[in-house]
Amino acid sequence: MSRQVNRYLKDKHLDHIDHALGRPVDPMGETYRNYFAANANGDIAREMSASPHWQKSCRDNDIDVFHVTRAGREALRDHLKAIGDQNRLYQITWLGMSTTVVSTSAGKARYAAYLDASDVDPDLTFKTFQAQACVRLEGSGAP
């Protein structure tokens, strides 16, 4: 499962950082992407160029491509803590198979894993799944 969070941050600058990193649970960890393309003559590109949270990597025609710096990742991590973001990574083990689920609670993570398992086994009940599945918080997933 994905280690991404479906969220929108009210602070537009930090939302751009979150978007550039692929909306990760842990902005300090490895992310599947790290870029943001902006109109080279636009306000966003000017703001990013002036910020320590961004580093411009290239220009392609009229597009500037930026990458998030360590300072940007730290700013996002601190913001997520400040707003009380509850998204965490949970490891679900069922019948010897493990999967990682992003959720705000162990119960919601268990139910999300059950929904995926029930797609494969339509006769599976939540009661049975709940008795067989083990849920634990992944130590490195919390921001």
Coordinates of C-alpha atoms in Angstrom, one line a residue:
M1 CA 0.0 0.0 0.0
S2 CA 1.0 3.6 -0.4
R3 CA 2.9 5.6 2.1
Q4 CA 1.2 8.7 1.0
V5 CA -1.5 10.8 2.7
N6 CA -4.5 12.4 1.0
R7 CA -4.3 15.9 2.6
Y8 CA -4.3 19.6 1.8
L9 CA -2.4 22.1 4.0
K10 CA -3.9 25.6 4.5
D11 CA -0.4 27.1 4.4
K12 CA 0.2 27.2 0.6
H13 CA 4.0 27.3 0.8
L14 CA 4.0 24.1 3.0
D15 CA 1.3 22.6 0.8
H16 CA 3.6 23.0 -2.2
I17 CA 6.5 21.3 -0.3
D18 CA 4.1 18.5 0.7
H19 CA 2.9 18.1 -2.9
A20 CA 6.5 18.2 -4.3
L21 CA 7.4 15.3 -2.0
G22 CA 4.3 13.3 -2.9
R23 CA 2.5 14.0 0.4
P24 CA 4.5 11.6 2.5
V25 CA 3.7 10.4 6.0
D26 CA 7.3 11.1 7.0
P27 CA 8.8 14.1 5.1
M28 CA 12.3 13.3 6.5
G29 CA 12.2 9.8 5.0
E30 CA 12.7 8.7 1.5
T31 CA 10.0 9.9 -0.8
Y32 CA 9.1 8.6 -4.2
R33 CA 9.4 12.1 -5.7
N34 CA 10.9 15.5 -5.0
Y35 CA 10.2 18.2 -7.6
F36 CA 7.9 21.0 -8.3
A37 CA 7.6 22.7 -11.8
A38 CA 6.6 26.4 -11.9
N39 CA 6.2 29.0 -14.5
A40 CA 9.7 30.6 -14.7
N41 CA 8.2 34.1 -14.8
G42 CA 5.5 33.5 -12.2
D43 CA 5.1 34.4 -8.6
I44 CA 5.5 30.9 -7.3
A45 CA 9.0 30.5 -9.0
R46 CA 10.1 33.8 -7.6
E47 CA 8.9 32.8 -4.1
M48 CA 10.7 29.4 -4.3
S49 CA 13.9 31.0 -5.6
A50 CA 13.9 33.3 -2.5
S51 CA 13.2 30.5 0.0
P52 CA 15.7 28.3 1.8
H53 CA 13.1 25.4 1.4
W54 CA 13.7 25.1 -2.3
Q55 CA 16.6 24.7 -4.7
K56 CA 16.2 25.3 -8.4
S57 CA 17.6 22.4 -10.4
C58 CA 16.9 23.4 -14.0
R59 CA 14.9 25.5 -16.4
D60 CA 13.2 23.9 -19.4
N61 CA 11.8 26.5 -21.8
D62 CA 9.6 28.7 -19.5
I63 CA 9.5 26.2 -16.6
D64 CA 11.7 26.2 -13.6
V65 CA 12.0 22.9 -11.7
F66 CA 12.6 23.0 -8.0
H67 CA 13.6 20.4 -5.4
V68 CA 12.8 20.5 -1.7
T69 CA 15.9 21.1 0.5
R70 CA 16.5 19.5 3.9
A71 CA 15.3 22.8 5.5
G72 CA 12.0 22.4 3.6
R73 CA 11.6 18.9 4.8
E74 CA 12.2 20.0 8.3
A75 CA 9.7 22.9 8.0
L76 CA 7.1 20.4 6.7
R77 CA 7.8 17.9 9.5
D78 CA 7.5 20.7 12.1
H79 CA 4.3 22.0 10.6
L80 CA 2.7 18.5 10.6
K81 CA 3.6 18.2 14.3
A82 CA 2.2 21.7 15.1
I83 CA -1.1 21.0 13.4
G84 CA -1.4 17.6 15.0
D85 CA -1.4 15.5 11.9
Q86 CA -2.3 12.0 13.1
N87 CA -1.4 10.0 10.0
R88 CA 0.9 7.1 10.8
L89 CA 2.2 4.0 9.2
Y90 CA 0.8 0.7 10.5
Q91 CA 2.1 -2.8 9.7
I92 CA -0.8 -5.3 9.2
T93 CA 0.1 -9.0 9.3
W94 CA -2.5 -11.5 8.2
L95 CA -1.9 -15.2 7.4
G96 CA 1.8 -14.6 7.1
M97 CA 1.5 -11.7 4.7
S98 CA 2.3 -8.1 5.7
T99 CA 1.2 -4.8 4.3
T100 CA 1.7 -1.2 5.3
V101 CA -1.3 1.1 5.7
V102 CA -1.4 4.8 6.3
S103 CA -4.1 5.7 8.8
T104 CA -5.0 7.8 11.8
S105 CA -5.6 4.9 14.1
A106 CA -4.8 1.2 14.4
G107 CA -8.5 0.3 14.1
K108 CA -8.9 2.3 10.8
A109 CA -5.7 0.7 9.5
R110 CA -7.0 -2.8 10.3
Y111 CA -10.3 -2.0 8.6
A112 CA -8.5 -0.7 5.5
A113 CA -6.5 -3.9 5.3
Y114 CA -9.7 -5.9 5.7
L115 CA -11.3 -4.2 2.8
D116 CA -8.3 -5.1 0.6
A117 CA -8.3 -8.7 1.8
S118 CA -12.1 -9.0 1.3
D119 CA -11.6 -8.1 -2.3
V120 CA -9.6 -11.3 -2.7
D121 CA -11.7 -13.4 -0.4
P122 CA -15.4 -12.2 -0.6
D123 CA -16.4 -14.7 2.1
L124 CA -14.0 -13.2 4.7
T125 CA -15.8 -11.4 7.5
F126 CA -14.4 -8.6 9.5
K127 CA -14.8 -10.6 12.7
T128 CA -12.6 -13.4 11.3
F129 CA -10.0 -10.9 9.9
Q130 CA -9.9 -9.0 13.1
A131 CA -9.2 -12.2 15.1
Q132 CA -6.4 -13.3 12.7
A133 CA -4.7 -10.0 11.9
C134 CA -2.0 -8.3 13.9
V135 CA -1.6 -4.5 13.8
R136 CA 1.4 -2.6 14.9
L137 CA 2.6 1.0 14.6
E138 CA 5.7 1.3 12.4
G139 CA 8.4 3.0 14.3
S140 CA 9.9 5.1 11.5
G141 CA 6.6 6.3 10.0
A142 CA 5.6 9.0 12.4
P143 CA 6.6 12.6 11.6

